[in-house]
Amino acid sequence: PKKLRRRLRRLARATGPGRDTEVQIEWLRPRGQHLAGTHRASLAWILAHLDGRMRKAYAKLGGRLEDEFPALERGLRQHLSVYRTEVHLDPQAPRPTFGEATAAVLRAQTVDLERHLARIEDEDDETEAHQARISAKRVRYLLEPLLDELPPAAPLVKRLKGLQDLLGELHDAHVLETELHDATLRAATERAEKLFALSLAETPDPKILRAERRRTVESGLIALARLNRARRDRLFEKLEDEWLDGARTDFFAELAQAAEALLEHPLPPPLP
């Protein structure tokens, strides 16, 4: 039912903030070796901020799971333990085989994936790249259970997994760039507020003021943003070489052949 699907979707989306932050921490933590010594304090600053956010997000998610999942699980078990189907009393009435139904879905999802890939224009096209990743996942999940019947589809599944991983990392780079941009503004504001307060003290300490002026978290965050931008550009170059500019033509031809192969399976035995 639509209501149950909406509840499941909302709960799944609630895992996003904590998961995205955890991915950002995992990528940022080893970057210290690529930073100048004066910038490593900035890495510690952003990691501490992200760690606090991740803990809060997972704590909030835990509360939602405790409140919402028991009823959601009962609803899922109730509706997924049975299914309904049409029974044609006329034995001559045509009915689609599993292969025909699956081939139709595969064709539709293939068109969707190809359309989103074709719409990716440059490194900044975050929306279409993310939609292409979702489409690749759907095609892959459709083919994976059929590998015993369609052994030639195994290389296609492997390539789809590679595309999914590539687009996923590209999405992570886009999200992290936004995070580093916002963090740089936040750090600059915090420093300005501190300098303002120190400057208005009854007896401002010149040494402390000079030290605070030199202590800029922003420059280290910008250095991290450059490293992340270089990652984003490398990933897009790989995407362009392997999937854009006509490089995907053979792959989609093989997907079309897989759909045709599904139609060649024999009809199922008639219902008793």
mmCIF file of C-alpha atoms in Angstrom:
data_model
loop_
_atom_site.group_PDB
_atom_site.id
_atom_site.type_symbol
_atom_site.label_atom_id
_atom_site.label_comp_id
_atom_site.label_asym_id
_atom_site.label_seq_id
_atom_site.Cartn_x
_atom_site.Cartn_y
_atom_site.Cartn_z
ATOM 1 C CA PRO A 1 0.000 0.000 0.000
ATOM 2 C CA LYS A 2 1.113 3.555 -0.714
ATOM 3 C CA LYS A 3 0.921 4.579 2.929
ATOM 4 C CA LEU A 4 3.240 1.754 3.974
ATOM 5 C CA ARG A 5 5.672 2.565 1.158
ATOM 6 C CA ARG A 6 5.773 6.216 2.229
ATOM 7 C CA ARG A 7 6.527 5.254 5.830
ATOM 8 C CA LEU A 8 9.296 2.906 4.707
ATOM 9 C CA ARG A 9 10.743 5.583 2.405
ATOM 10 C CA ARG A 10 10.755 8.190 5.185
ATOM 11 C CA LEU A 11 12.552 5.829 7.544
ATOM 12 C CA ALA A 12 15.105 4.902 4.879
ATOM 13 C CA ARG A 13 15.778 8.574 4.155
ATOM 14 C CA ALA A 14 16.317 9.199 7.861
ATOM 15 C CA THR A 15 19.492 7.088 7.628
ATOM 16 C CA GLY A 16 20.984 9.554 5.130
ATOM 17 C CA PRO A 17 22.434 12.321 7.357
ATOM 18 C CA GLY A 18 24.399 9.967 9.600
ATOM 19 C CA ARG A 19 25.561 7.798 6.698
ATOM 20 C CA ASP A 20 26.665 10.766 4.562
ATOM 21 C CA THR A 21 28.579 12.284 7.472
ATOM 22 C CA GLU A 22 30.286 8.965 8.199
ATOM 23 C CA VAL A 23 31.415 8.728 4.555
ATOM 24 C CA GLN A 24 32.804 12.278 4.723
ATOM 25 C CA ILE A 25 34.787 11.450 7.886
ATOM 26 C CA GLU A 26 36.230 8.309 6.297
ATOM 27 C CA TRP A 27 37.499 10.277 3.289
ATOM 28 C CA LEU A 28 38.784 13.272 5.248
ATOM 29 C CA ARG A 29 40.645 11.443 8.020
ATOM 30 C CA PRO A 30 43.602 10.239 5.864
ATOM 31 C CA ARG A 31 43.978 13.634 4.111
ATOM 32 C CA GLY A 32 46.280 14.914 6.864
ATOM 33 C CA GLN A 33 49.271 13.434 5.064
ATOM 34 C CA HIS A 34 48.516 15.669 2.065
ATOM 35 C CA LEU A 35 48.222 18.891 4.095
ATOM 36 C CA ALA A 36 50.814 21.379 5.239
ATOM 37 C CA GLY A 37 51.489 21.342 8.968
ATOM 38 C CA THR A 38 49.728 24.684 9.393
ATOM 39 C CA HIS A 39 46.537 23.217 7.906
ATOM 40 C CA ARG A 40 46.222 20.091 10.035
ATOM 41 C CA ALA A 41 44.415 21.946 12.810
ATOM 42 C CA SER A 42 41.688 22.674 10.250
ATOM 43 C CA LEU A 43 41.321 18.955 9.581
ATOM 44 C CA ALA A 44 40.962 18.275 13.304
ATOM 45 C CA TRP A 45 38.375 21.091 13.500
ATOM 46 C CA ILE A 46 36.181 19.748 10.706
ATOM 47 C CA LEU A 47 36.506 16.134 11.901
ATOM 48 C CA ALA A 48 35.394 17.102 15.399
ATOM 49 C CA HIS A 49 32.422 18.992 13.960
ATOM 50 C CA LEU A 50 31.409 16.087 11.707
ATOM 51 C CA ASP A 51 31.850 13.503 14.451
ATOM 52 C CA GLY A 52 29.478 15.440 16.692
ATOM 53 C CA ARG A 53 26.932 15.711 13.899
ATOM 54 C CA MET A 54 27.189 11.996 13.091
ATOM 55 C CA ARG A 55 26.603 10.986 16.709
ATOM 56 C CA LYS A 56 23.548 13.236 16.953
ATOM 57 C CA ALA A 57 22.172 11.926 13.642
ATOM 58 C CA TYR A 58 22.536 8.273 14.675
ATOM 59 C CA ALA A 59 21.046 8.965 18.097
ATOM 60 C CA LYS A 60 18.048 10.611 16.423
ATOM 61 C CA LEU A 61 17.763 7.699 13.995
ATOM 62 C CA GLY A 62 17.864 5.207 16.878
ATOM 63 C CA GLY A 63 14.928 6.998 18.493
ATOM 64 C CA ARG A 64 12.941 6.928 15.266
ATOM 65 C CA LEU A 65 13.646 3.236 14.749
ATOM 66 C CA GLU A 66 12.488 2.453 18.251
ATOM 67 C CA ASP A 67 9.289 4.459 17.783
ATOM 68 C CA GLU A 68 8.383 3.632 14.181
ATOM 69 C CA PHE A 69 9.924 0.332 13.116
ATOM 70 C CA PRO A 70 7.831 -2.159 15.178
ATOM 71 C CA ALA A 71 4.563 -1.021 13.597
ATOM 72 C CA LEU A 72 6.208 -0.749 10.179
ATOM 73 C CA GLU A 73 7.565 -4.292 10.476
ATOM 74 C CA ARG A 74 4.127 -5.658 11.384
ATOM 75 C CA GLY A 75 2.619 -3.943 8.345
ATOM 76 C CA LEU A 76 5.323 -5.276 6.036
ATOM 77 C CA ARG A 77 4.964 -8.832 7.328
ATOM 78 C CA GLN A 78 1.207 -8.678 6.931
ATOM 79 C CA HIS A 79 1.282 -7.432 3.338
ATOM 80 C CA LEU A 80 4.349 -9.343 2.089
ATOM 81 C CA SER A 81 3.237 -12.733 3.403
ATOM 82 C CA VAL A 82 0.507 -12.995 0.726
ATOM 83 C CA TYR A 83 0.059 -11.890 -2.867
ATOM 84 C CA ARG A 84 -2.868 -11.500 -5.224
ATOM 85 C CA THR A 85 -3.005 -12.437 -8.878
ATOM 86 C CA GLU A 86 -5.492 -12.711 -11.723
ATOM 87 C CA VAL A 87 -6.718 -16.156 -12.798
ATOM 88 C CA HIS A 88 -7.970 -16.268 -16.394
ATOM 89 C CA LEU A 89 -10.831 -18.735 -16.710
ATOM 90 C CA ASP A 90 -10.434 -18.760 -20.470
ATOM 91 C CA PRO A 91 -7.437 -21.065 -21.156
ATOM 92 C CA GLN A 92 -6.901 -19.328 -24.505
ATOM 93 C CA ALA A 93 -6.468 -15.901 -22.923
ATOM 94 C CA PRO A 94 -2.866 -14.717 -23.399
ATOM 95 C CA ARG A 95 -0.882 -14.080 -20.266
ATOM 96 C CA PRO A 96 2.686 -12.786 -20.083
ATOM 97 C CA THR A 97 5.449 -15.127 -19.032
ATOM 98 C CA PHE A 98 7.922 -14.185 -16.347
ATOM 99 C CA GLY A 99 10.490 -13.593 -19.093
ATOM 100 C CA GLU A 100 8.181 -11.257 -21.025
ATOM 101 C CA ALA A 101 7.257 -9.255 -17.940
ATOM 102 C CA THR A 102 10.890 -8.982 -16.826
ATOM 103 C CA ALA A 103 12.092 -8.045 -20.318
ATOM 104 C CA ALA A 104 9.583 -5.178 -20.406
ATOM 105 C CA VAL A 105 10.802 -3.862 -17.048
ATOM 106 C CA LEU A 106 14.432 -4.257 -18.129
ATOM 107 C CA ARG A 107 13.833 -2.293 -21.318
ATOM 108 C CA ALA A 108 12.108 0.528 -19.420
ATOM 109 C CA GLN A 109 14.843 0.754 -16.790
ATOM 110 C CA THR A 110 17.560 0.625 -19.463
ATOM 111 C CA VAL A 111 15.968 3.577 -21.259
ATOM 112 C CA ASP A 112 15.836 5.454 -17.950
ATOM 113 C CA LEU A 113 19.532 4.809 -17.245
ATOM 114 C CA GLU A 114 20.615 5.807 -20.760
ATOM 115 C CA ARG A 115 18.558 8.997 -20.585
ATOM 116 C CA HIS A 116 20.116 10.127 -17.295
ATOM 117 C CA LEU A 117 23.653 9.359 -18.504
ATOM 118 C CA ALA A 118 23.029 11.327 -21.703
ATOM 119 C CA ARG A 119 21.907 14.351 -19.646
ATOM 120 C CA ILE A 120 25.141 14.588 -17.639
ATOM 121 C CA GLU A 121 26.838 17.647 -19.116
ATOM 122 C CA ASP A 122 29.835 18.381 -16.878
ATOM 123 C CA GLU A 123 31.486 17.857 -13.484
ATOM 124 C CA ASP A 124 28.919 20.055 -11.714
ATOM 125 C CA ASP A 125 25.863 18.118 -12.927
ATOM 126 C CA GLU A 126 25.124 16.563 -9.555
ATOM 127 C CA THR A 127 21.410 15.879 -10.064
ATOM 128 C CA GLU A 128 21.594 13.805 -13.258
ATOM 129 C CA ALA A 129 24.658 11.894 -12.023
ATOM 130 C CA HIS A 130 22.780 10.961 -8.858
ATOM 131 C CA GLN A 131 19.698 9.894 -10.837
ATOM 132 C CA ALA A 132 21.900 7.807 -13.145
ATOM 133 C CA ARG A 133 23.292 6.018 -10.087
ATOM 134 C CA ILE A 134 19.772 5.149 -8.896
ATOM 135 C CA SER A 135 18.878 3.882 -12.381
ATOM 136 C CA ALA A 136 22.047 1.751 -12.568
ATOM 137 C CA LYS A 137 21.186 0.222 -9.203
ATOM 138 C CA ARG A 138 17.695 -0.694 -10.388
ATOM 139 C CA VAL A 139 18.976 -2.393 -13.552
ATOM 140 C CA ARG A 140 21.613 -4.275 -11.581
ATOM 141 C CA TYR A 141 19.134 -5.464 -8.948
ATOM 142 C CA LEU A 142 16.821 -6.670 -11.693
ATOM 143 C CA LEU A 143 19.535 -8.718 -13.408
ATOM 144 C CA GLU A 144 21.338 -10.181 -10.389
ATOM 145 C CA PRO A 145 18.665 -12.786 -9.458
ATOM 146 C CA LEU A 146 18.568 -13.972 -13.097
ATOM 147 C CA LEU A 147 22.241 -14.877 -13.570
ATOM 148 C CA ASP A 148 21.546 -18.629 -13.463
ATOM 149 C CA GLU A 149 19.141 -18.219 -16.396
ATOM 150 C CA LEU A 150 21.246 -15.529 -18.126
ATOM 151 C CA PRO A 151 24.964 -16.292 -17.594
ATOM 152 C CA PRO A 152 25.981 -13.706 -20.266
ATOM 153 C CA ALA A 153 24.507 -11.025 -18.010
ATOM 154 C CA ALA A 154 27.249 -11.527 -15.375
ATOM 155 C CA PRO A 155 29.671 -9.042 -17.033
ATOM 156 C CA LEU A 156 26.810 -6.542 -17.328
ATOM 157 C CA VAL A 157 26.113 -6.789 -13.593
ATOM 158 C CA LYS A 158 29.823 -6.276 -12.884
ATOM 159 C CA ARG A 159 29.915 -3.153 -15.048
ATOM 160 C CA LEU A 160 26.742 -1.823 -13.440
ATOM 161 C CA LYS A 161 28.303 -2.312 -10.008
ATOM 162 C CA GLY A 162 31.367 -0.376 -11.193
ATOM 163 C CA LEU A 163 29.178 2.427 -12.560
ATOM 164 C CA GLN A 164 27.165 2.518 -9.337
ATOM 165 C CA ASP A 165 30.345 2.800 -7.237
ATOM 166 C CA LEU A 166 31.805 5.476 -9.520
ATOM 167 C CA LEU A 167 28.665 7.611 -9.435
ATOM 168 C CA GLY A 168 28.330 7.045 -5.684
ATOM 169 C CA GLU A 169 31.825 8.387 -5.028
ATOM 170 C CA LEU A 170 31.161 11.304 -7.377
ATOM 171 C CA HIS A 171 28.021 12.086 -5.370
ATOM 172 C CA ASP A 172 30.055 11.937 -2.140
ATOM 173 C CA ALA A 173 32.517 14.447 -3.610
ATOM 174 C CA HIS A 174 29.675 16.812 -4.518
ATOM 175 C CA VAL A 175 28.159 16.578 -1.028
ATOM 176 C CA LEU A 176 31.537 17.107 0.656
ATOM 177 C CA GLU A 177 32.272 20.211 -1.424
ATOM 178 C CA THR A 178 29.054 21.786 -0.163
ATOM 179 C CA GLU A 179 29.951 20.780 3.397
ATOM 180 C CA LEU A 180 33.449 22.315 3.151
ATOM 181 C CA HIS A 181 32.031 25.501 1.640
ATOM 182 C CA ASP A 182 29.563 25.899 4.517
ATOM 183 C CA ALA A 183 32.206 24.973 7.097
ATOM 184 C CA THR A 184 34.577 27.643 5.744
ATOM 185 C CA LEU A 185 31.893 30.304 6.122
ATOM 186 C CA ARG A 186 31.076 29.050 9.617
ATOM 187 C CA ALA A 187 34.750 29.076 10.690
ATOM 188 C CA ALA A 188 35.255 32.589 9.334
ATOM 189 C CA THR A 189 32.182 33.817 11.220
ATOM 190 C CA GLU A 190 33.313 32.207 14.467
ATOM 191 C CA ARG A 191 36.780 33.763 14.158
ATOM 192 C CA ALA A 192 35.355 37.190 13.344
ATOM 193 C CA GLU A 193 33.041 37.030 16.351
ATOM 194 C CA LYS A 194 35.914 36.028 18.638
ATOM 195 C CA LEU A 195 38.151 38.805 17.329
ATOM 196 C CA PHE A 196 35.314 41.284 17.760
ATOM 197 C CA ALA A 197 34.769 40.233 21.378
ATOM 198 C CA LEU A 198 38.508 40.313 22.166
ATOM 199 C CA SER A 199 38.885 43.734 20.557
ATOM 200 C CA LEU A 200 36.097 45.211 22.681
ATOM 201 C CA ALA A 201 37.492 43.931 25.960
ATOM 202 C CA GLU A 202 38.351 46.592 28.523
ATOM 203 C CA THR A 203 42.053 45.829 28.176
ATOM 204 C CA PRO A 204 42.616 44.046 24.852
ATOM 205 C CA ASP A 205 45.699 41.847 24.858
ATOM 206 C CA PRO A 206 47.678 42.613 21.653
ATOM 207 C CA LYS A 207 49.441 39.243 21.750
ATOM 208 C CA ILE A 208 46.172 37.303 21.913
ATOM 209 C CA LEU A 209 44.692 39.431 19.134
ATOM 210 C CA ARG A 210 47.697 38.826 16.880
ATOM 211 C CA ALA A 211 47.550 35.081 17.568
ATOM 212 C CA GLU A 212 43.846 34.893 16.770
ATOM 213 C CA ARG A 213 44.360 36.817 13.533
ATOM 214 C CA ARG A 214 46.977 34.293 12.442
ATOM 215 C CA ARG A 215 44.933 31.244 13.484
ATOM 216 C CA THR A 216 42.794 30.747 10.379
ATOM 217 C CA VAL A 217 40.883 27.484 10.085
ATOM 218 C CA GLU A 218 39.528 28.651 6.728
ATOM 219 C CA SER A 219 42.786 28.251 4.806
ATOM 220 C CA GLY A 220 43.050 24.577 5.797
ATOM 221 C CA LEU A 221 39.427 23.944 4.847
ATOM 222 C CA ILE A 222 40.081 25.498 1.450
ATOM 223 C CA ALA A 223 43.098 23.197 1.029
ATOM 224 C CA LEU A 224 40.843 20.224 1.783
ATOM 225 C CA ALA A 225 38.302 21.552 -0.720
ATOM 226 C CA ARG A 226 41.027 21.620 -3.392
ATOM 227 C CA LEU A 227 41.899 17.984 -2.682
ATOM 228 C CA ASN A 228 38.216 17.052 -2.887
ATOM 229 C CA ARG A 229 37.777 19.026 -6.133
ATOM 230 C CA ALA A 230 40.716 17.140 -7.663
ATOM 231 C CA ARG A 231 39.027 13.874 -6.644
ATOM 232 C CA ARG A 232 35.750 15.013 -8.218
ATOM 233 C CA ASP A 233 37.482 15.908 -11.489
ATOM 234 C CA ARG A 234 39.331 12.550 -11.645
ATOM 235 C CA LEU A 235 36.080 10.678 -11.080
ATOM 236 C CA PHE A 236 34.250 12.646 -13.765
ATOM 237 C CA GLU A 237 37.090 12.066 -16.223
ATOM 238 C CA LYS A 238 36.770 8.328 -15.627
ATOM 239 C CA LEU A 239 32.983 8.538 -16.037
ATOM 240 C CA GLU A 240 33.431 10.457 -19.273
ATOM 241 C CA ASP A 241 35.948 7.937 -20.647
ATOM 242 C CA GLU A 242 33.955 4.829 -19.712
ATOM 243 C CA TRP A 243 30.313 5.876 -20.007
ATOM 244 C CA LEU A 244 29.852 9.211 -21.772
ATOM 245 C CA ASP A 245 30.743 10.410 -25.281
ATOM 246 C CA GLY A 246 29.389 7.243 -26.922
ATOM 247 C CA ALA A 247 31.488 4.860 -24.824
ATOM 248 C CA ARG A 248 28.334 3.197 -23.474
ATOM 249 C CA THR A 249 26.889 2.125 -26.849
ATOM 250 C CA ASP A 250 28.113 -1.489 -26.713
ATOM 251 C CA PHE A 251 26.955 -1.886 -23.131
ATOM 252 C CA PHE A 252 23.378 -0.881 -23.917
ATOM 253 C CA ALA A 253 23.354 -3.123 -26.977
ATOM 254 C CA GLU A 254 24.251 -6.036 -24.678
ATOM 255 C CA LEU A 255 21.480 -5.047 -22.276
ATOM 256 C CA ALA A 256 19.033 -5.149 -25.185
ATOM 257 C CA GLN A 257 20.286 -8.647 -26.047
ATOM 258 C CA ALA A 258 19.700 -9.713 -22.436
ATOM 259 C CA ALA A 259 16.105 -8.515 -22.688
ATOM 260 C CA GLU A 260 15.659 -10.493 -25.911
ATOM 261 C CA ALA A 261 17.140 -13.596 -24.272
ATOM 262 C CA LEU A 262 14.500 -13.395 -21.555
ATOM 263 C CA LEU A 263 11.823 -13.766 -24.235
ATOM 264 C CA GLU A 264 13.316 -17.046 -25.441
ATOM 265 C CA HIS A 265 12.541 -18.952 -22.244
ATOM 266 C CA PRO A 266 9.729 -21.504 -22.627
ATOM 267 C CA LEU A 267 6.245 -20.828 -21.381
ATOM 268 C CA PRO A 268 5.511 -21.948 -17.823
ATOM 269 C CA PRO A 269 3.289 -24.986 -17.363
ATOM 270 C CA PRO A 270 -0.449 -24.231 -17.291
ATOM 271 C CA LEU A 271 -2.144 -23.700 -13.961
ATOM 272 C CA PRO A 272 -3.823 -26.877 -12.601
#
